[in-house]
Coordinates of N, CA and C in Angstrom, one line a residue:
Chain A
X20 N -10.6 13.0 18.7 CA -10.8 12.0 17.7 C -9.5 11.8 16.9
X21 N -9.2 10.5 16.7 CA -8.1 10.1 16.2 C -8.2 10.6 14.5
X22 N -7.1 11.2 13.9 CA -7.3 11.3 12.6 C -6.4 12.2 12.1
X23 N -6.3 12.1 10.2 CA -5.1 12.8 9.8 C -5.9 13.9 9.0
X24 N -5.4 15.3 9.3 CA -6.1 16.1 8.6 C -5.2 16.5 7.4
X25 N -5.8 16.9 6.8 CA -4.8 17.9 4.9 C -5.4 19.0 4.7
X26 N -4.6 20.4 4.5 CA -5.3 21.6 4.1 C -4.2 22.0 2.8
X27 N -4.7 22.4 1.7 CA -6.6 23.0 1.5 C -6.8 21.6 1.6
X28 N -8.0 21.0 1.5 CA -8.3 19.9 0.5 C -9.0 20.4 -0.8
X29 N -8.9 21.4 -2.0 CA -8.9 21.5 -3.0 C -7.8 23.0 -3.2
X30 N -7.3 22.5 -4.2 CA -6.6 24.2 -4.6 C -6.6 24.3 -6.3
X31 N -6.7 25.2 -6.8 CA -6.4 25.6 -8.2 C -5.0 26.3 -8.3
X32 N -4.0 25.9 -8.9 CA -3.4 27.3 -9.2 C -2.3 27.2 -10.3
X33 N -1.4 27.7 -10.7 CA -1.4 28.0 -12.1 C 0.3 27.5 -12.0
X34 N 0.7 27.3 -12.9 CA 2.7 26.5 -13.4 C 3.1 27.7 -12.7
X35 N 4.2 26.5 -12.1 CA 5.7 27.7 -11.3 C 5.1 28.3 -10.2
X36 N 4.1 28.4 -9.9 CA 3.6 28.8 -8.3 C 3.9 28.2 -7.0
X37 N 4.9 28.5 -6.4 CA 5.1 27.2 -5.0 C 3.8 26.7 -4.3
X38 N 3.8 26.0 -4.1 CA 2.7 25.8 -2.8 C 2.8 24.5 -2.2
X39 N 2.1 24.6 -1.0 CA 2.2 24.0 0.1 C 1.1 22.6 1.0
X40 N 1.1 21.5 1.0 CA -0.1 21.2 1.2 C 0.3 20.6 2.6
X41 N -0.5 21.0 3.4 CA -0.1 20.5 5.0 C -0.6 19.3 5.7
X42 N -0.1 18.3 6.1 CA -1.1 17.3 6.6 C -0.2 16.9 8.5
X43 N -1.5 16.8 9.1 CA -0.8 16.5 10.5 C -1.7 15.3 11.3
X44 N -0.9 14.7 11.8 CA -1.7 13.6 12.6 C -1.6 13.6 14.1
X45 N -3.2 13.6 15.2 CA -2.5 13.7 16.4 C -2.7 11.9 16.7
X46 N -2.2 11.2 16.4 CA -2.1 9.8 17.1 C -0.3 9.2 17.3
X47 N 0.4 10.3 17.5 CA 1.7 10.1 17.8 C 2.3 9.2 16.9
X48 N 2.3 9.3 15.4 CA 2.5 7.9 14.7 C 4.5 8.3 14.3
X49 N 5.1 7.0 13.7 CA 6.0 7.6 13.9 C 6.0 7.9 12.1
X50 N 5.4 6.8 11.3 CA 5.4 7.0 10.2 C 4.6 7.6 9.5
X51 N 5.0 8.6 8.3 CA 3.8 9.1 7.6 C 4.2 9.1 6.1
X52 N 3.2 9.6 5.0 CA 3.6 9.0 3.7 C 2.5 9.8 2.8
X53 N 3.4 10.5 1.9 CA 2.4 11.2 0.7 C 2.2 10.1 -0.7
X54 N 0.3 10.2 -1.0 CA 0.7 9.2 -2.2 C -0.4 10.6 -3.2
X55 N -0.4 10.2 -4.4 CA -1.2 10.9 -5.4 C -1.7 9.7 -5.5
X56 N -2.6 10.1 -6.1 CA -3.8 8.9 -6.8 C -4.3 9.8 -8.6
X57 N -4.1 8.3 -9.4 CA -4.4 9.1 -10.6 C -5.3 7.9 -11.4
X58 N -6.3 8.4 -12.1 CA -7.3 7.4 -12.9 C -6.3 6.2 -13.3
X59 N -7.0 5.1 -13.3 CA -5.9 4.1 -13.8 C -4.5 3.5 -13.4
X60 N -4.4 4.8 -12.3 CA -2.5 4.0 -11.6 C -2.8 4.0 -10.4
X61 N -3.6 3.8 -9.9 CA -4.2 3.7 -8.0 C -3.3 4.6 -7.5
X62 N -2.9 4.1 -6.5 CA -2.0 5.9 -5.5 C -0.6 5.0 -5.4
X63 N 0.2 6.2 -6.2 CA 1.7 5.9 -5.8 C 2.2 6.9 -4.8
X64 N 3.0 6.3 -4.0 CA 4.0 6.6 -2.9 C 4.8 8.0 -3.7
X65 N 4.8 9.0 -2.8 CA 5.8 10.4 -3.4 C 7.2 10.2 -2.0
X66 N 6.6 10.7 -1.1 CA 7.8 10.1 0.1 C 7.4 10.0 1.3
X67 N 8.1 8.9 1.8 CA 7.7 8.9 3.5 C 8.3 8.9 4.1
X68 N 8.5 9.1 5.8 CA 9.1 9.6 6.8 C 8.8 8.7 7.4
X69 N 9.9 7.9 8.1 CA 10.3 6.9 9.6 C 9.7 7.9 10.7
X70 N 10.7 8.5 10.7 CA 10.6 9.2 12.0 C 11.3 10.8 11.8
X71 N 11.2 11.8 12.9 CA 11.8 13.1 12.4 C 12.7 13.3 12.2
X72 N 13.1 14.4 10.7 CA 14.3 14.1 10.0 C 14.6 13.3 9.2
X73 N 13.4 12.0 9.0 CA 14.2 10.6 8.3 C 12.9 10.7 7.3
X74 N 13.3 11.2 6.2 CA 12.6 10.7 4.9 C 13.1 9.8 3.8
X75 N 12.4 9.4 3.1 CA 13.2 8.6 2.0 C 11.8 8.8 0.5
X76 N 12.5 8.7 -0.6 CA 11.6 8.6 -1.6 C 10.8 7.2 -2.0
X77 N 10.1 7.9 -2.2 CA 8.9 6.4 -2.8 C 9.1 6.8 -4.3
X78 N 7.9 5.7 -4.7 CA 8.0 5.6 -6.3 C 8.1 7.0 -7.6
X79 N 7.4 8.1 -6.8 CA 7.3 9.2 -7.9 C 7.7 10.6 -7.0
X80 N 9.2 10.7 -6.5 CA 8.8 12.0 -6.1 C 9.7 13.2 -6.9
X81 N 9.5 13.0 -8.1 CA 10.1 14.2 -9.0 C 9.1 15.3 -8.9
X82 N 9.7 16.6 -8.6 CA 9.0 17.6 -8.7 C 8.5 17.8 -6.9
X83 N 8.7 17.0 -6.0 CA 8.1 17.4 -5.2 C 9.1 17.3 -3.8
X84 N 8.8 18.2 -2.7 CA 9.5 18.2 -1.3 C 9.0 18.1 -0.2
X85 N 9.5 17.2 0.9 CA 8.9 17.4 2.2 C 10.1 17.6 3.1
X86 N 9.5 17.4 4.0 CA 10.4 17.7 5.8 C 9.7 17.6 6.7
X87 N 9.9 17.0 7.4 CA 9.3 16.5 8.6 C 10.6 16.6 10.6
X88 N 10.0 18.0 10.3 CA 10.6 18.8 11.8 C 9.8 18.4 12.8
X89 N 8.8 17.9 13.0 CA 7.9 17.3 13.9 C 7.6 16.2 13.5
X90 N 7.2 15.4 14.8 CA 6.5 14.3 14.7 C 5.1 14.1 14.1
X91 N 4.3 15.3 13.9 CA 3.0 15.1 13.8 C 2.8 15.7 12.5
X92 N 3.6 16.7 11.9 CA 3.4 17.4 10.8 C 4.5 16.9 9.7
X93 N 3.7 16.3 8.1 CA 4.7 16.0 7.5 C 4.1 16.9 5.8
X94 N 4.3 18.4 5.8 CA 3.9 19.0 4.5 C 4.8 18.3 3.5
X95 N 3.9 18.9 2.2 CA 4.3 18.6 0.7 C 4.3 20.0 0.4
X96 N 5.8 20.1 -0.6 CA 5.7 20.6 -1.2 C 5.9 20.7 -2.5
X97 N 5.7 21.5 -3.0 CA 5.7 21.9 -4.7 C 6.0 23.0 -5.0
X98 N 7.7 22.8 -5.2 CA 8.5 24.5 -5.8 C 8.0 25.1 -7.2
X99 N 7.8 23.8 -7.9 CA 7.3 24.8 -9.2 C 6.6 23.9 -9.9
X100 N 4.9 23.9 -9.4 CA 4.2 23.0 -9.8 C 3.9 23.0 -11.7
X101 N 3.7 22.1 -12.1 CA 3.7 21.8 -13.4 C 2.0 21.1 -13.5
X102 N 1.1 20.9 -14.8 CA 0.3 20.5 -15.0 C 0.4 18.8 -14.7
X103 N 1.6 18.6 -14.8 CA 1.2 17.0 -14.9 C 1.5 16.4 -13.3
X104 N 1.6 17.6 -12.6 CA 1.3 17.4 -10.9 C -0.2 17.4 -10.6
X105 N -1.5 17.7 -11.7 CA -2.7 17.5 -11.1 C -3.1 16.3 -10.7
X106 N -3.7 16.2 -9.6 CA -4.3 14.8 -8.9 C -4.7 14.9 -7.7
X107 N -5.0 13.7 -7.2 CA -5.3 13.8 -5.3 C -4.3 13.6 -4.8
X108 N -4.2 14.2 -3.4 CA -3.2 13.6 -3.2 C -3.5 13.0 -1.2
X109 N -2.8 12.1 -1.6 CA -3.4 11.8 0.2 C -2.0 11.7 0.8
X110 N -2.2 12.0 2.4 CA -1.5 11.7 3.2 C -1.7 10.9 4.2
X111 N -1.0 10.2 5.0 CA -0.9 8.7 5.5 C -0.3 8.6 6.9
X112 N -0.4 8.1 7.9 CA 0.3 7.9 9.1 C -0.1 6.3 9.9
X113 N 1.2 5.8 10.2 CA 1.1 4.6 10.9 C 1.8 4.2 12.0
X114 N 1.9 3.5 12.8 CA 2.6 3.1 13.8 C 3.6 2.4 12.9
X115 N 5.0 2.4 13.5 CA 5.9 2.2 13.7 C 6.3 0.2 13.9
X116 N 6.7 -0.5 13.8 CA 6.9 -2.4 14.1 C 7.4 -1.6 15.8
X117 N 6.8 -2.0 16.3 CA 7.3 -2.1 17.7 C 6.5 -1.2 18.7
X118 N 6.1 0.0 18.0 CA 5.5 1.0 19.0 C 4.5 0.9 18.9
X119 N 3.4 -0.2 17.8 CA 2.0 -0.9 19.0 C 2.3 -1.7 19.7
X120 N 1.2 -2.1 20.4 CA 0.8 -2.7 21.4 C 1.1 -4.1 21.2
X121 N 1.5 -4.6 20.3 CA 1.2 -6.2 19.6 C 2.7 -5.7 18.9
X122 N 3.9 -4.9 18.7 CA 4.2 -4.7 17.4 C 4.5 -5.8 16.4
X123 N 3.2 -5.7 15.6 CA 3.5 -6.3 14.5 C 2.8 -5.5 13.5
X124 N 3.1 -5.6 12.6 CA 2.5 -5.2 11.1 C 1.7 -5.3 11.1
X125 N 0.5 -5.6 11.4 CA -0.9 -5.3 11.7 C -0.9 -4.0 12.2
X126 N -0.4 -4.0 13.5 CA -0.5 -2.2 13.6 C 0.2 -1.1 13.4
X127 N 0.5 -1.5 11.7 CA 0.8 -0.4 10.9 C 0.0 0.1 9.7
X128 N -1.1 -0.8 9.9 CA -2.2 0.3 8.9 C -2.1 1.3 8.9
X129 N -2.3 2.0 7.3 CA -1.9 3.2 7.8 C -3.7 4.1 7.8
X130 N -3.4 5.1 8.2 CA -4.5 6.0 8.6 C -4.3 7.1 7.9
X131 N -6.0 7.4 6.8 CA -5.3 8.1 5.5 C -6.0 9.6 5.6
X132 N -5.4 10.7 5.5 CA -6.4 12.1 5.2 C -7.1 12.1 4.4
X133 N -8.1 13.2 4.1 CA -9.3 13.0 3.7 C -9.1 13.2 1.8
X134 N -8.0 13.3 1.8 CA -7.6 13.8 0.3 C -7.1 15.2 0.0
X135 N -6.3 15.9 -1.0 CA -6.3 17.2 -1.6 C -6.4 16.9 -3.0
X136 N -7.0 17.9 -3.5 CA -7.8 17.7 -4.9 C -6.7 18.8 -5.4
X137 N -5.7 18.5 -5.8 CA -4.6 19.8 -6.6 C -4.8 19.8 -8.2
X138 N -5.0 20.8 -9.0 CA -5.4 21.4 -10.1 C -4.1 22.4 -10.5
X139 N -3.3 22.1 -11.5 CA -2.1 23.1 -12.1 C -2.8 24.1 -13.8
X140 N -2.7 24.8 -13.5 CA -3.5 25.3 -14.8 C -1.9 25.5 -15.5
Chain B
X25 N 12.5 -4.4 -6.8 CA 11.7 -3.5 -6.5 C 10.2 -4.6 -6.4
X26 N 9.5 -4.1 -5.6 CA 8.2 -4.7 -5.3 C 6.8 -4.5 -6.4
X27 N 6.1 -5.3 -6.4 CA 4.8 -4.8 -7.3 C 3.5 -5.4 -6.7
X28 N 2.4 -4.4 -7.3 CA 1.3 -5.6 -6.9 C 0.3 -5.1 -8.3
X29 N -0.5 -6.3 -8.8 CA -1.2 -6.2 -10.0 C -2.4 -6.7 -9.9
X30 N -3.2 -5.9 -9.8 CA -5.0 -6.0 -10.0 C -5.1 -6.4 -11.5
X31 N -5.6 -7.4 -11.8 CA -5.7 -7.3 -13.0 C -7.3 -7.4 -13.8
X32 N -8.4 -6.8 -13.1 CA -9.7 -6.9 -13.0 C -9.7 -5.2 -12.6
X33 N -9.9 -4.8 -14.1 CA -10.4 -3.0 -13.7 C -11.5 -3.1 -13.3
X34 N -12.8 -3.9 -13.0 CA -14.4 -3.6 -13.0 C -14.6 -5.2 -12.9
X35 N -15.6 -4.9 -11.9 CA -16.3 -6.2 -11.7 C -17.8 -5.9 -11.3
X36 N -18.5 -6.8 -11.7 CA -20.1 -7.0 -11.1 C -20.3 -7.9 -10.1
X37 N -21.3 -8.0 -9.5 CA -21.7 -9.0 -8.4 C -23.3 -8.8 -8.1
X38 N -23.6 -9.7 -7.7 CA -25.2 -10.0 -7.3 C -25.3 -9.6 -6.0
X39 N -26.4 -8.6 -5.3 CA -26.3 -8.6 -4.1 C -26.6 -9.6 -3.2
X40 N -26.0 -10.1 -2.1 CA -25.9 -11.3 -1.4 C -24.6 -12.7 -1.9
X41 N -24.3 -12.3 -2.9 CA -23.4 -13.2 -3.6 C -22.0 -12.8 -3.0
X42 N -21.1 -14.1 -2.9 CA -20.1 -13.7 -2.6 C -18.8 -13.6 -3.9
X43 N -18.1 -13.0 -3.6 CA -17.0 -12.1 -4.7 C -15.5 -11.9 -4.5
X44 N -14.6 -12.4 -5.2 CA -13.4 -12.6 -4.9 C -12.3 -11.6 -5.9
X45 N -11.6 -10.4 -5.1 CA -11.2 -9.7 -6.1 C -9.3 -10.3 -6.1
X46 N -9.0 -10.3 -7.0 CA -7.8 -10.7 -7.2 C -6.5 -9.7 -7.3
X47 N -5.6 -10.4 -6.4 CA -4.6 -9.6 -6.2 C -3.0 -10.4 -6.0
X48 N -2.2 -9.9 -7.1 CA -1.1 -10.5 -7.3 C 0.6 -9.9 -7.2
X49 N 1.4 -10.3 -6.3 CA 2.2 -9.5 -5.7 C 3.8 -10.1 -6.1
X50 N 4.9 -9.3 -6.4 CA 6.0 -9.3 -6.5 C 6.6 -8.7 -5.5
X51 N 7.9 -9.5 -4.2 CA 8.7 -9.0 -3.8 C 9.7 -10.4 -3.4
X52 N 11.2 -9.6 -3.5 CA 12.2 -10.8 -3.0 C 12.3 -10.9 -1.5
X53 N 11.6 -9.6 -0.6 CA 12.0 -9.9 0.4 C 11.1 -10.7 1.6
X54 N 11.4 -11.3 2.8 CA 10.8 -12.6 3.1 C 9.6 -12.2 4.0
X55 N 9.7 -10.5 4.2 CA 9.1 -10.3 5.8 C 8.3 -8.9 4.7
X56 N 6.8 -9.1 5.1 CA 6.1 -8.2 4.6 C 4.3 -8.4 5.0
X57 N 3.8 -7.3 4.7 CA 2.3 -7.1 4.7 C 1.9 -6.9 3.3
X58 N 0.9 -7.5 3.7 CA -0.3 -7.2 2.5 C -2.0 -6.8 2.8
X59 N -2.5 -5.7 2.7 CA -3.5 -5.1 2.8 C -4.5 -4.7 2.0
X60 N -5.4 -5.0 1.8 CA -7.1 -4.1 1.3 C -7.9 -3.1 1.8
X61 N -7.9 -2.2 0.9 CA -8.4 -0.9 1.4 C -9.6 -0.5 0.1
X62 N -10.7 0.0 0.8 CA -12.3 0.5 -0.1 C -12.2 1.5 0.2
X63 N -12.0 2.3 -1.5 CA -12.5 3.3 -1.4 C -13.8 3.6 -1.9
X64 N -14.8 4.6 -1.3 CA -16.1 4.9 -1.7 C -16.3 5.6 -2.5
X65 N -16.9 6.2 -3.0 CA -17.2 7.4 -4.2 C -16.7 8.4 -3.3
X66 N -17.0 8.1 -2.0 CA -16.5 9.9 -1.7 C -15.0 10.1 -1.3
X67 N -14.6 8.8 -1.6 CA -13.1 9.5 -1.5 C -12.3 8.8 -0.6
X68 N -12.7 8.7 0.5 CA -12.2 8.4 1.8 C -11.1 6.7 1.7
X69 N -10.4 6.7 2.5 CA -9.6 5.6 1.8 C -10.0 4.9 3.5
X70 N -10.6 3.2 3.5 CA -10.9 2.2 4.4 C -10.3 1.5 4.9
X71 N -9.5 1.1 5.5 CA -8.4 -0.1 5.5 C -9.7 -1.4 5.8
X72 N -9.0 -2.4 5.4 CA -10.3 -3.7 5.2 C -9.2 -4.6 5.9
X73 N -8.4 -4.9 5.4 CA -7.9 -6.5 6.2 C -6.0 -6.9 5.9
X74 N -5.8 -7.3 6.8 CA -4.3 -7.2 6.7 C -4.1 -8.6 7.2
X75 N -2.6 -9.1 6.2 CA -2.1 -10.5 6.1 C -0.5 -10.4 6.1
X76 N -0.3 -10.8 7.4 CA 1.7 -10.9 7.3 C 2.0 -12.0 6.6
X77 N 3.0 -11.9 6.0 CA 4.0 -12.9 5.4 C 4.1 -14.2 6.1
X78 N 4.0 -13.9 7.5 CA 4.6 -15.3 7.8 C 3.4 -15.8 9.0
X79 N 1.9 -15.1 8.8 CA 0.8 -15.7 8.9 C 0.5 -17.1 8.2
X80 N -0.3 -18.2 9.0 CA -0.2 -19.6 8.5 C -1.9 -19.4 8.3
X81 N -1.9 -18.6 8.9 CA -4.0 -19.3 8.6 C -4.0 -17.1 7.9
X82 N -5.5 -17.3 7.3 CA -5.9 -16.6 6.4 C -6.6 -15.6 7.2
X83 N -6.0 -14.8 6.8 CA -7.1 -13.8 7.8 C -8.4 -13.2 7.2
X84 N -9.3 -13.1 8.2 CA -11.0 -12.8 8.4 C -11.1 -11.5 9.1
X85 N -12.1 -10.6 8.5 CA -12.3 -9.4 9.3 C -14.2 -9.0 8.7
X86 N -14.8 -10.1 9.6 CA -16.1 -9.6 9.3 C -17.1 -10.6 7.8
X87 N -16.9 -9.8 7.5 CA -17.1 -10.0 5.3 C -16.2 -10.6 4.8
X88 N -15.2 -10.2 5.1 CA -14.0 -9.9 4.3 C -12.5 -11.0 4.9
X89 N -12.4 -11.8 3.7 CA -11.5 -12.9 3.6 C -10.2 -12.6 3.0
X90 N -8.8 -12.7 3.1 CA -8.2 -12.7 2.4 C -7.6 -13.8 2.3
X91 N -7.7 -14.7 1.0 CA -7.1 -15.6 0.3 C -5.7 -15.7 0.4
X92 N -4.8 -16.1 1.1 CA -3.1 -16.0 0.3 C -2.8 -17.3 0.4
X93 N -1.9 -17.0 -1.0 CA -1.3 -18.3 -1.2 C 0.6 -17.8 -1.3
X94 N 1.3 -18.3 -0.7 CA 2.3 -17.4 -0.7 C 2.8 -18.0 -1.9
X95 N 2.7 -19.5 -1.9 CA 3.7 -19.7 -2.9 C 3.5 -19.2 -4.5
X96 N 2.1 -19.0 -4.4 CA 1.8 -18.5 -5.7 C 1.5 -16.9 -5.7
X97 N 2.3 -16.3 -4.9 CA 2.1 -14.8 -4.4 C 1.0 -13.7 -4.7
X98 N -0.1 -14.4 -4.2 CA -1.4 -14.0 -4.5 C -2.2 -13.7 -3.0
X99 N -3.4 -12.6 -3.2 CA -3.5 -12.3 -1.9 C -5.1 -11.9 -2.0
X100 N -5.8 -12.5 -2.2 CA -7.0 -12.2 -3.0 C -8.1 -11.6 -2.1
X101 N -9.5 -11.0 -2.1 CA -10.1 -11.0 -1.3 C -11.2 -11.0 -1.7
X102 N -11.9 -12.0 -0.6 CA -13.0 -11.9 -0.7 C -14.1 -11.8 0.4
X103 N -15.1 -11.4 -0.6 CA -16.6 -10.7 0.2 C -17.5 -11.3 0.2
X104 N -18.0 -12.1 1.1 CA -19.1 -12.6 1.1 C -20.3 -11.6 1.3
X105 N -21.6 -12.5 1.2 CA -23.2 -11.5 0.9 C -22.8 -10.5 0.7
X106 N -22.7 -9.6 -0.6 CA -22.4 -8.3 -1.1 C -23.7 -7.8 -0.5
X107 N -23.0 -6.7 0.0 CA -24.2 -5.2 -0.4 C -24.0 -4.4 -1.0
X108 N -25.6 -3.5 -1.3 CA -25.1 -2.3 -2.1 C -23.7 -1.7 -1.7
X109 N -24.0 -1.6 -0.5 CA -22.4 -0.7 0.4 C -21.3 -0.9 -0.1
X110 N -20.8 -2.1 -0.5 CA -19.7 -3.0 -0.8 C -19.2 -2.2 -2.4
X111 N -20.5 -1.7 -3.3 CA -19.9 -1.0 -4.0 C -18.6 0.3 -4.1
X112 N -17.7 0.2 -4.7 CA -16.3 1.1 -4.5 C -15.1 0.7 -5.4
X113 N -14.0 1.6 -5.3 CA -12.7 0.7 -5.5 C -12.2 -0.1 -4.4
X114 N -11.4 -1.1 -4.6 CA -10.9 -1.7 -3.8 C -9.3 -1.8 -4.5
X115 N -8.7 -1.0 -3.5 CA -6.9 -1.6 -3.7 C -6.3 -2.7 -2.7
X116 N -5.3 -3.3 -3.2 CA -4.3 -4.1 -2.5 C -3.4 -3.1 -2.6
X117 N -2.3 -3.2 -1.3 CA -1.3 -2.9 -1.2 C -0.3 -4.0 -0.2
X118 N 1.0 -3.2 -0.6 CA 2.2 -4.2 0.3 C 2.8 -3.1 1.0
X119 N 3.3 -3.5 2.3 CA 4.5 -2.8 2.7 C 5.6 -3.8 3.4
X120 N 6.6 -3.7 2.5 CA 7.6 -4.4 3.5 C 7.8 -4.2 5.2
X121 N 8.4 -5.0 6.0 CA 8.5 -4.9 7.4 C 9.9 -4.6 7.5
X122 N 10.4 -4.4 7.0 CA 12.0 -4.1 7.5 C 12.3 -2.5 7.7
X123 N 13.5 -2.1 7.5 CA 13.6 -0.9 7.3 C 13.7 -0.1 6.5
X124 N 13.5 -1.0 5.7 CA 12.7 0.2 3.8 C 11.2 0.0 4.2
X125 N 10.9 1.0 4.4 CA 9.0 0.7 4.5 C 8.4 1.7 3.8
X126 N 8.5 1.4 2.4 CA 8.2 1.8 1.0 C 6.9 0.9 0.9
X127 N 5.9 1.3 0.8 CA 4.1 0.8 0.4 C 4.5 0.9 -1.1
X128 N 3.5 -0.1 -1.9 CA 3.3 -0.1 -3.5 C 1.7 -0.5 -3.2
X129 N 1.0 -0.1 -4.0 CA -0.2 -0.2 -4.4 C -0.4 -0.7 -5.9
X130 N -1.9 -1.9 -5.6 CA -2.2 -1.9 -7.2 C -2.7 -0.6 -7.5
X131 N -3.1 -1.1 -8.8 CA -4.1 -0.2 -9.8 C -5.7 0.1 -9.3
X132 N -6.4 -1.1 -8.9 CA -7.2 -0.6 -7.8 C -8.7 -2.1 -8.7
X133 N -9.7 -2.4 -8.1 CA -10.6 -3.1 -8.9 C -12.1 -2.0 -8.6
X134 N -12.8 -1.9 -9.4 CA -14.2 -1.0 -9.0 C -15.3 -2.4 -9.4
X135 N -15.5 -2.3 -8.3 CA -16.9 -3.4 -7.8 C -17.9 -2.7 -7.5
X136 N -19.3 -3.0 -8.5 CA -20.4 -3.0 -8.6 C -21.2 -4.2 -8.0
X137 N -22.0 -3.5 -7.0 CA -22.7 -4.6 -6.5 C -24.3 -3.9 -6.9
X138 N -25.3 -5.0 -7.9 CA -26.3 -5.0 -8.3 C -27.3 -5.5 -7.4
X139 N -28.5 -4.5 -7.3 CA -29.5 -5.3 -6.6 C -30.5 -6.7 -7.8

């Protein structure tokens, strides 16, 4: 089955604690992309990845890190999480303009994990 | 920089009625997508319907219409015969087609559909 998984999908844990949230997709995508989602600001972009090795920042990514050494795996992280990192956070994977079938923009919807529910006490 | 603005936090609708949620977009650049996505109460994020920049007719997927008008950079959508189901958020988003492929999302609209 085609799909993007995220683990945990809920965590609690307390300021200054690193942690890690992992998301992997197997549909060979080249693109992938972390957003938060918060009451009121729908889901902003933290960062996304072209392809491996190639990230770039989206609209909010203070406080947070990725890397993308594989194709299929693009984790978040969080060196020293802070309270006002609580939220969902989703992860995202799309085809690439060219590597569908049609390449066009249409087949770069993206395909979204199921959510992580992060909690900073 | 790009934007897109829901400007309808909540909306109602009759079930069977059809319902147009509004969505209004800023970018300078010429080559881009525009997409609707339902979220349900449980979370899960939908993709509903996608509109290129330099599409001439409006795209249809099912229910689900999207309005654009470029020159007035609006991308609207709508739902014919609501159902209960149809109840959710609903976001617009953009992503450029070039090689900044940076997504912006609105704020999101939450549609109630009443029996």
């Amino acid at each position: 089955e085609a799909q993007v998984t995220q683990n945990p999908r809920y965590l609690i844990t307390v300021t200054g604690k690193k942690l890690t949230v992992t998301c992997s997709q197997n549909m060979n995508h080249e693109y992938m992309s972390w957003y938060r989602q918060d009451p009121g600001l729908g889901l902003r972009q933290i960062y996304y990845s072209m392809n491996v090795e190639v990230t770039d920042k989206g609209d909010v990514p203070e406080g947070y890190k990725v890397s993308r050494k594989e194709k299929r795996n693009f984790p978040l992280i969080l060196e020293s999480p802070s309270p006002n990192q609580t939220s969902l956070y989703f992860c995202a994977s799309s085809l690439w303009p060219g590597q569908g079938k049609k390449g066009q923009l249409a087949d770069n919807e993206q395909f979204f994990g199921p959510g992580t529910r992060l909690t900073v006490l | 920089a790009q934007k897109i603005t829901q400007t309808q936090p909540g909306m109602f609708v009759q079930e069977k009625e059809a319902v147009t949620l509004d969505c209004t977009y800023d970018t300078s650049d010429q080559s881009y997508g525009l997409f609707w996505y339902k979220q349900p109460s449980s979370g899960e994020m939908i993709f509903l319907i996608y509109q290129g920049s330099y599409d001439e007719q409006n795209a249809t997927e099912g229910r689900y219409s999207l309005n654009f008008q470029k020159a007035r950079k609006s991308a609207n959508l709508v739902i014919s015969a609501s159902q209960l189901g149809d109840s959710a958020m609903y976001f617009c988003a953009m992503r450029l087609s070039g090689g900044y492929q940076k997504v912006t999302f609105g704020t999101g609209t939450k549609l109630q559909v009443i029996p």
